[in-house]
Short mmCIF file of C-alpha atoms and ligand atoms in Angstrom, two decimals:
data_model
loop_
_atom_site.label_atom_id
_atom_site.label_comp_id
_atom_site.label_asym_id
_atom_site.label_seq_id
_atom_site.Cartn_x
_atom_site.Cartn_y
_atom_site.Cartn_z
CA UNK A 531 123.08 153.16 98.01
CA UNK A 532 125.97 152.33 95.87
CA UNK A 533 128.40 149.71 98.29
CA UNK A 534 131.77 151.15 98.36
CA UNK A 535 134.79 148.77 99.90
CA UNK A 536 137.79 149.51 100.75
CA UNK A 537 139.94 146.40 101.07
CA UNK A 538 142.30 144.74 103.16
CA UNK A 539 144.40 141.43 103.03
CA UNK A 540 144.26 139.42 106.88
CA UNK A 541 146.44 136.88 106.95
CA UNK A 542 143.55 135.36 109.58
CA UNK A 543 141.77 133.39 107.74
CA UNK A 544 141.62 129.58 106.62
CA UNK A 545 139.16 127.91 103.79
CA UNK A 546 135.75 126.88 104.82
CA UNK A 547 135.09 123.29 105.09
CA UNK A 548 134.67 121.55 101.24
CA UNK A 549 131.48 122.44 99.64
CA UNK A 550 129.86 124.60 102.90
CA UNK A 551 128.65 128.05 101.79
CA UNK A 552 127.69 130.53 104.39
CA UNK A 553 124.39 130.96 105.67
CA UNK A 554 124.27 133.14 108.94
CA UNK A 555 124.93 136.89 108.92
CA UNK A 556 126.82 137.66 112.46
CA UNK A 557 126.90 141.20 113.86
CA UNK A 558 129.51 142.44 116.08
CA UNK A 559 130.13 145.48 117.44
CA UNK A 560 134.54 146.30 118.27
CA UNK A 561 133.96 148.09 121.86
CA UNK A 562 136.80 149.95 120.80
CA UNK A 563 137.29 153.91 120.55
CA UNK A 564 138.14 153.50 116.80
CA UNK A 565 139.04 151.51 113.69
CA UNK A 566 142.12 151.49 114.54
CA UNK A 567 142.61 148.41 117.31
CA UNK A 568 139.88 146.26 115.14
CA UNK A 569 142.30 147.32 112.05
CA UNK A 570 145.84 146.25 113.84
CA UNK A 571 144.40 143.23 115.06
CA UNK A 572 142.84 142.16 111.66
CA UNK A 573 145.87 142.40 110.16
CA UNK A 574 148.40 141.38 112.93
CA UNK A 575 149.86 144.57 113.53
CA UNK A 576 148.88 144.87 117.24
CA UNK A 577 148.59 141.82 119.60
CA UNK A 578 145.41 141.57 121.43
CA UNK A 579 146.17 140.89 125.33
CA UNK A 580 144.29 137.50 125.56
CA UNK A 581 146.76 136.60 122.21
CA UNK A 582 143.96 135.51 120.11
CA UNK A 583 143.93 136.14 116.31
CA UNK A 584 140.81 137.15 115.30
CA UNK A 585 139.66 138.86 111.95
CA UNK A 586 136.26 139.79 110.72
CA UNK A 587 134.38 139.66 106.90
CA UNK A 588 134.03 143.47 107.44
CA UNK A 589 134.48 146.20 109.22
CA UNK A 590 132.08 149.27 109.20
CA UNK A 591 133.52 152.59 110.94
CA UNK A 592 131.24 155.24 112.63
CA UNK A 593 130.76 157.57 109.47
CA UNK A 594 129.90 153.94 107.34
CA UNK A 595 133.18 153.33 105.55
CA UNK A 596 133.33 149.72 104.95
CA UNK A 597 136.51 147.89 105.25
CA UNK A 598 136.86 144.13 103.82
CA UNK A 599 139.32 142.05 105.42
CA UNK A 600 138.56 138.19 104.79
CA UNK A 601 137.02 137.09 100.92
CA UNK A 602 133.83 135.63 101.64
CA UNK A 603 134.42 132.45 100.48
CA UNK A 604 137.02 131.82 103.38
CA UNK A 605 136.13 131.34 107.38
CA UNK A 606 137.06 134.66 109.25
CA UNK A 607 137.84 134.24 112.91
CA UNK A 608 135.02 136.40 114.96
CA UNK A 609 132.88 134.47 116.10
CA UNK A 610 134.75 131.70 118.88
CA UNK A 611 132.92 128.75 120.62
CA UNK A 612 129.36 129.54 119.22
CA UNK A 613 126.43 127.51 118.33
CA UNK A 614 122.91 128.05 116.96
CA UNK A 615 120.49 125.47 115.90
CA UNK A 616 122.82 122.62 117.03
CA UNK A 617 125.25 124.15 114.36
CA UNK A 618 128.41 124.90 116.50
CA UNK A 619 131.72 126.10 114.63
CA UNK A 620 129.53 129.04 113.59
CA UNK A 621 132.77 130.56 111.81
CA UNK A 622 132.58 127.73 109.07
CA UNK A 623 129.07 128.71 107.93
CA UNK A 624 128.46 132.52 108.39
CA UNK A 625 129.43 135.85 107.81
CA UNK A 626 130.61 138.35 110.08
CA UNK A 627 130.50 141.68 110.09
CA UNK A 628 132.00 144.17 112.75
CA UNK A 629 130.54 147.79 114.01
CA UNK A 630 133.04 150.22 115.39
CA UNK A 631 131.37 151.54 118.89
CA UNK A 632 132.90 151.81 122.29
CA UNK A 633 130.72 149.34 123.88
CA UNK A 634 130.54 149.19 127.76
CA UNK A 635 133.89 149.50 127.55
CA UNK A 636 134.11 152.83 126.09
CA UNK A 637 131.13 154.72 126.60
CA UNK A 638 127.90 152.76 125.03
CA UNK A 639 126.89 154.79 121.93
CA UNK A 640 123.70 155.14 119.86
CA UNK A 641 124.99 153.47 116.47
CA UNK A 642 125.24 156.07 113.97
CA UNK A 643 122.77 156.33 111.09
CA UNK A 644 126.10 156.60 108.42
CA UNK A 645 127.24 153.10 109.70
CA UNK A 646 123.46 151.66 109.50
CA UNK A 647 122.89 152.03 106.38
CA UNK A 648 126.09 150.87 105.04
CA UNK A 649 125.44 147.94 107.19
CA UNK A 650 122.02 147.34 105.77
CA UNK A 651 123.45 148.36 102.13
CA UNK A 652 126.01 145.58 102.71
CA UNK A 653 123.57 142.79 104.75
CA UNK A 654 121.30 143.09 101.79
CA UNK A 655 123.87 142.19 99.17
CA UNK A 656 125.41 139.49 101.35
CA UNK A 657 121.76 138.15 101.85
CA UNK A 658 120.81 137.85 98.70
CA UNK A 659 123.80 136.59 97.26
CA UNK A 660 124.26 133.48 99.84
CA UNK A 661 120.61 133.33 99.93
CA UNK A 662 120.90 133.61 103.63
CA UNK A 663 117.42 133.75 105.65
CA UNK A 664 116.01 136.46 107.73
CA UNK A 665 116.02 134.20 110.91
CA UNK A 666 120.09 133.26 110.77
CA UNK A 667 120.75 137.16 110.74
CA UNK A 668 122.33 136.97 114.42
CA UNK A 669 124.13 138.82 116.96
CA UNK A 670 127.19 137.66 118.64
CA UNK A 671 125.33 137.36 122.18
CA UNK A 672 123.12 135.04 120.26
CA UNK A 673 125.24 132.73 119.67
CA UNK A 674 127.23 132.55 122.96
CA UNK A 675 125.33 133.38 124.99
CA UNK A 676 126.60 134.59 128.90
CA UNK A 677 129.79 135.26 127.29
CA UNK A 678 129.34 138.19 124.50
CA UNK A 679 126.80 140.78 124.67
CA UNK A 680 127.95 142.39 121.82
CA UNK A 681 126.17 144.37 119.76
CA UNK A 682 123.96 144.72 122.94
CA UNK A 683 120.80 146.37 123.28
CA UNK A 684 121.09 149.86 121.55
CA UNK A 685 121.56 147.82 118.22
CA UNK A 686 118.71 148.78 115.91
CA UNK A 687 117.46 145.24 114.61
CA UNK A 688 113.51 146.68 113.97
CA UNK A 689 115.09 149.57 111.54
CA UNK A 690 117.16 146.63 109.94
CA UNK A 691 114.28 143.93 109.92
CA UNK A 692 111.74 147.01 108.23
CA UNK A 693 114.78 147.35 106.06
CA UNK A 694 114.97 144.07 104.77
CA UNK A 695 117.72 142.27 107.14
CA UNK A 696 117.05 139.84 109.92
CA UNK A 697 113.73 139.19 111.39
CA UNK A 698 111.59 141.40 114.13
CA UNK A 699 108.32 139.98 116.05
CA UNK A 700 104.92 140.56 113.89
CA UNK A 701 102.46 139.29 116.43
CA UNK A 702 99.02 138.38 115.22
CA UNK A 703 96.10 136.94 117.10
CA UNK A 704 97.18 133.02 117.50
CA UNK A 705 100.59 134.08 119.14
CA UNK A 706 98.36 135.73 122.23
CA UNK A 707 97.44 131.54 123.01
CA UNK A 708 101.10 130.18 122.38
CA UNK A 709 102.28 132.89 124.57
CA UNK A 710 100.59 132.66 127.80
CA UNK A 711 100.71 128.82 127.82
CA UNK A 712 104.66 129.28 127.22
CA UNK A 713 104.30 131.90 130.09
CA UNK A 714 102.81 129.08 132.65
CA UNK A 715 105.72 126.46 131.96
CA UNK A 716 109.30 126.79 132.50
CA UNK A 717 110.25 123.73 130.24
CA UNK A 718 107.94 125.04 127.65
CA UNK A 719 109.42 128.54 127.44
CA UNK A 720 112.78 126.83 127.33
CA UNK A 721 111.80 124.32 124.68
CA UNK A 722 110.46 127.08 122.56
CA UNK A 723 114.02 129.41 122.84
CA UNK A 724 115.96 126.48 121.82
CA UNK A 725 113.52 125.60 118.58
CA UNK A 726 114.19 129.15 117.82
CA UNK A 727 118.36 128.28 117.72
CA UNK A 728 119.31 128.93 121.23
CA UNK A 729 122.14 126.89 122.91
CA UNK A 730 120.41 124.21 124.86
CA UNK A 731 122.99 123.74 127.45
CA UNK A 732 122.61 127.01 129.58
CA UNK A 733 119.86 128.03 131.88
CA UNK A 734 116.93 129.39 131.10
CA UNK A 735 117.41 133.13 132.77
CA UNK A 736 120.42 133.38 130.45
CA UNK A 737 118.82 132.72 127.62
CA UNK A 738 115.93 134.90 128.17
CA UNK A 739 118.17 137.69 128.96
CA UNK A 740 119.85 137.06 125.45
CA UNK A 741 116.16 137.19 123.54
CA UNK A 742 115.45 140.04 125.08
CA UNK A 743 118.98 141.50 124.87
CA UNK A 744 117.71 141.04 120.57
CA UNK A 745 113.95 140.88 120.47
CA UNK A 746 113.07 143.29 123.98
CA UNK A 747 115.79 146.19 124.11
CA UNK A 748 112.97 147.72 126.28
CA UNK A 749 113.84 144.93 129.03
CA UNK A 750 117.47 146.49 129.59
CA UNK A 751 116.41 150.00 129.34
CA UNK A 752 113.54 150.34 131.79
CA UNK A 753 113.69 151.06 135.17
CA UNK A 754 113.85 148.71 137.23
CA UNK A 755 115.61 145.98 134.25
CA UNK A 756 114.07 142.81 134.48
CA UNK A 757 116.53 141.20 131.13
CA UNK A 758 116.72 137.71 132.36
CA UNK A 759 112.72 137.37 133.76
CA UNK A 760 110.50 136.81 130.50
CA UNK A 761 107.18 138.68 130.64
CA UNK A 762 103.52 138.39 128.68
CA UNK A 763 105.75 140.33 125.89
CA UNK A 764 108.90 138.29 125.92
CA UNK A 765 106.58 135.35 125.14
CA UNK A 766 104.83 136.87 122.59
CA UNK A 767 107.48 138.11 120.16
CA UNK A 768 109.04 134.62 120.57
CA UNK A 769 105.53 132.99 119.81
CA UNK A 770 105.68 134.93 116.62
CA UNK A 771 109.27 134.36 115.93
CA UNK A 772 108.53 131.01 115.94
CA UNK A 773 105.88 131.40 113.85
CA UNK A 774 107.67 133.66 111.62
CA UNK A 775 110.59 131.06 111.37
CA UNK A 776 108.43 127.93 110.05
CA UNK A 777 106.38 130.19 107.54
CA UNK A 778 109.93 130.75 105.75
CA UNK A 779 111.37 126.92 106.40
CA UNK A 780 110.73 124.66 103.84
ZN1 LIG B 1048 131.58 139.84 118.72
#
């Protein structure tokens, strides 16, 4: 897929810090009906209501047309008080990239397959270009945590991980071990969310709920929910996130 980008000029922007290069990829999704409030607030030509001036890296519409708003090399406002991996001021060192869907907000869709691929088309060619690893492709709930869900659960991060972008859970036999004993120990479980990146300050249930809003879609979908209360599964795709994670770290 050939990466065709339209592009804009926001005036919301500011250089990165001397010398720091991005490495996380940030997904967002707008909960907007269209383009067209992420697009007037990008480039200051509507006022959001809470009067903050925000701007993305990109922004990829329903049907996949890709809009660029902020050069890469600058720090794009998207991402607010964050932190991952005792990195806060995640707009300094990543990447973000905005999906057009409604959200809650506006009626939750399914994420086209159009604005997938251009996403993946575009992911990949950030990736490799900042050398960014598969474990610091993150969603905006990931990095705060109890205060964005965004891009929720019907985001498709196993079709992006088979793809090529951001990680997914491969258990294999060893994880089965690391999982139940993380499953018998509150601190443990805790311990082992916060090696993964997660912020260490907030309470276990939310941070659960955020793993699973990533990792276990399945935990917001069935009936009854139970995001927030970790099962045997929750424990093992963290296990072999974990896992996953140090095989890649120097
Ligand atoms: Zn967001």
């Amino acid at each position: 897929m050939t990466l065709s980008i339209v592009r804009k000029n926001s005036t919301h922007h500011e250089p990165r810090k001397t010398g720091v290069q991005p490495t996380f990829l940030i997904i967002h999704f707008t909960e907007s009906r269209d383009a067209a409030d992420p697009d007037g607030y990008f480039m200051a030509t509507r006022q959001r209501s809470d009067g903050a001036r925000v701007s993305a890296h990109y922004l990829i519409d329903i049907d996949g047309a890709i809009t660029q708003y902020v050069d890469e090399q600058n720090r794009a406002w998207h991402a607010g008080l964050s932190e991952w991996g005792g990195v806060s001021d995640i707009n300094t060192h990543s990447i973000g990239i905005e999906l057009v869907n409604g959200g809650p907000t506006y009626g939750y869709t399914d994420f086209a397959d159009a604005q997938i691929d251009a996403l993946i088309a575009l992911s990949k060619d950030i990736l490799t270009r900042h050398n960014i690893p598969a474990h610091h492709v993150l969603a905006h709930s990931d990095i705060a945590p109890g205060r964005k869900i965004d891009p929720d659960y019907k985001f498709p991060w196993r079709t992006l991980a088979a793809a090529g972008v951001g990680s997914w859970p491969q258990p294999v036999q060893a994880d089965f071990n690391e999982a139940a004993m993380l499953l018998r120990d509150e601190a443990k479980l805790k311990q082992a969310l916060v090696t993964y990146g997660y912020n260490p300050g907030l309470d276990l249930p939310v941070l659960v709920k955020e793993f699973q809003r990533h990792f276990q879609p399945e935990a917001f979908t069935a009936q009854p929910s139970y995001a927030g209360r970790a099962n045997d599964e929750t424990a093992l795709r963290l296990s072999a996130l974990l896992r996953q994670k140090l095989a890649m770290t120097p």
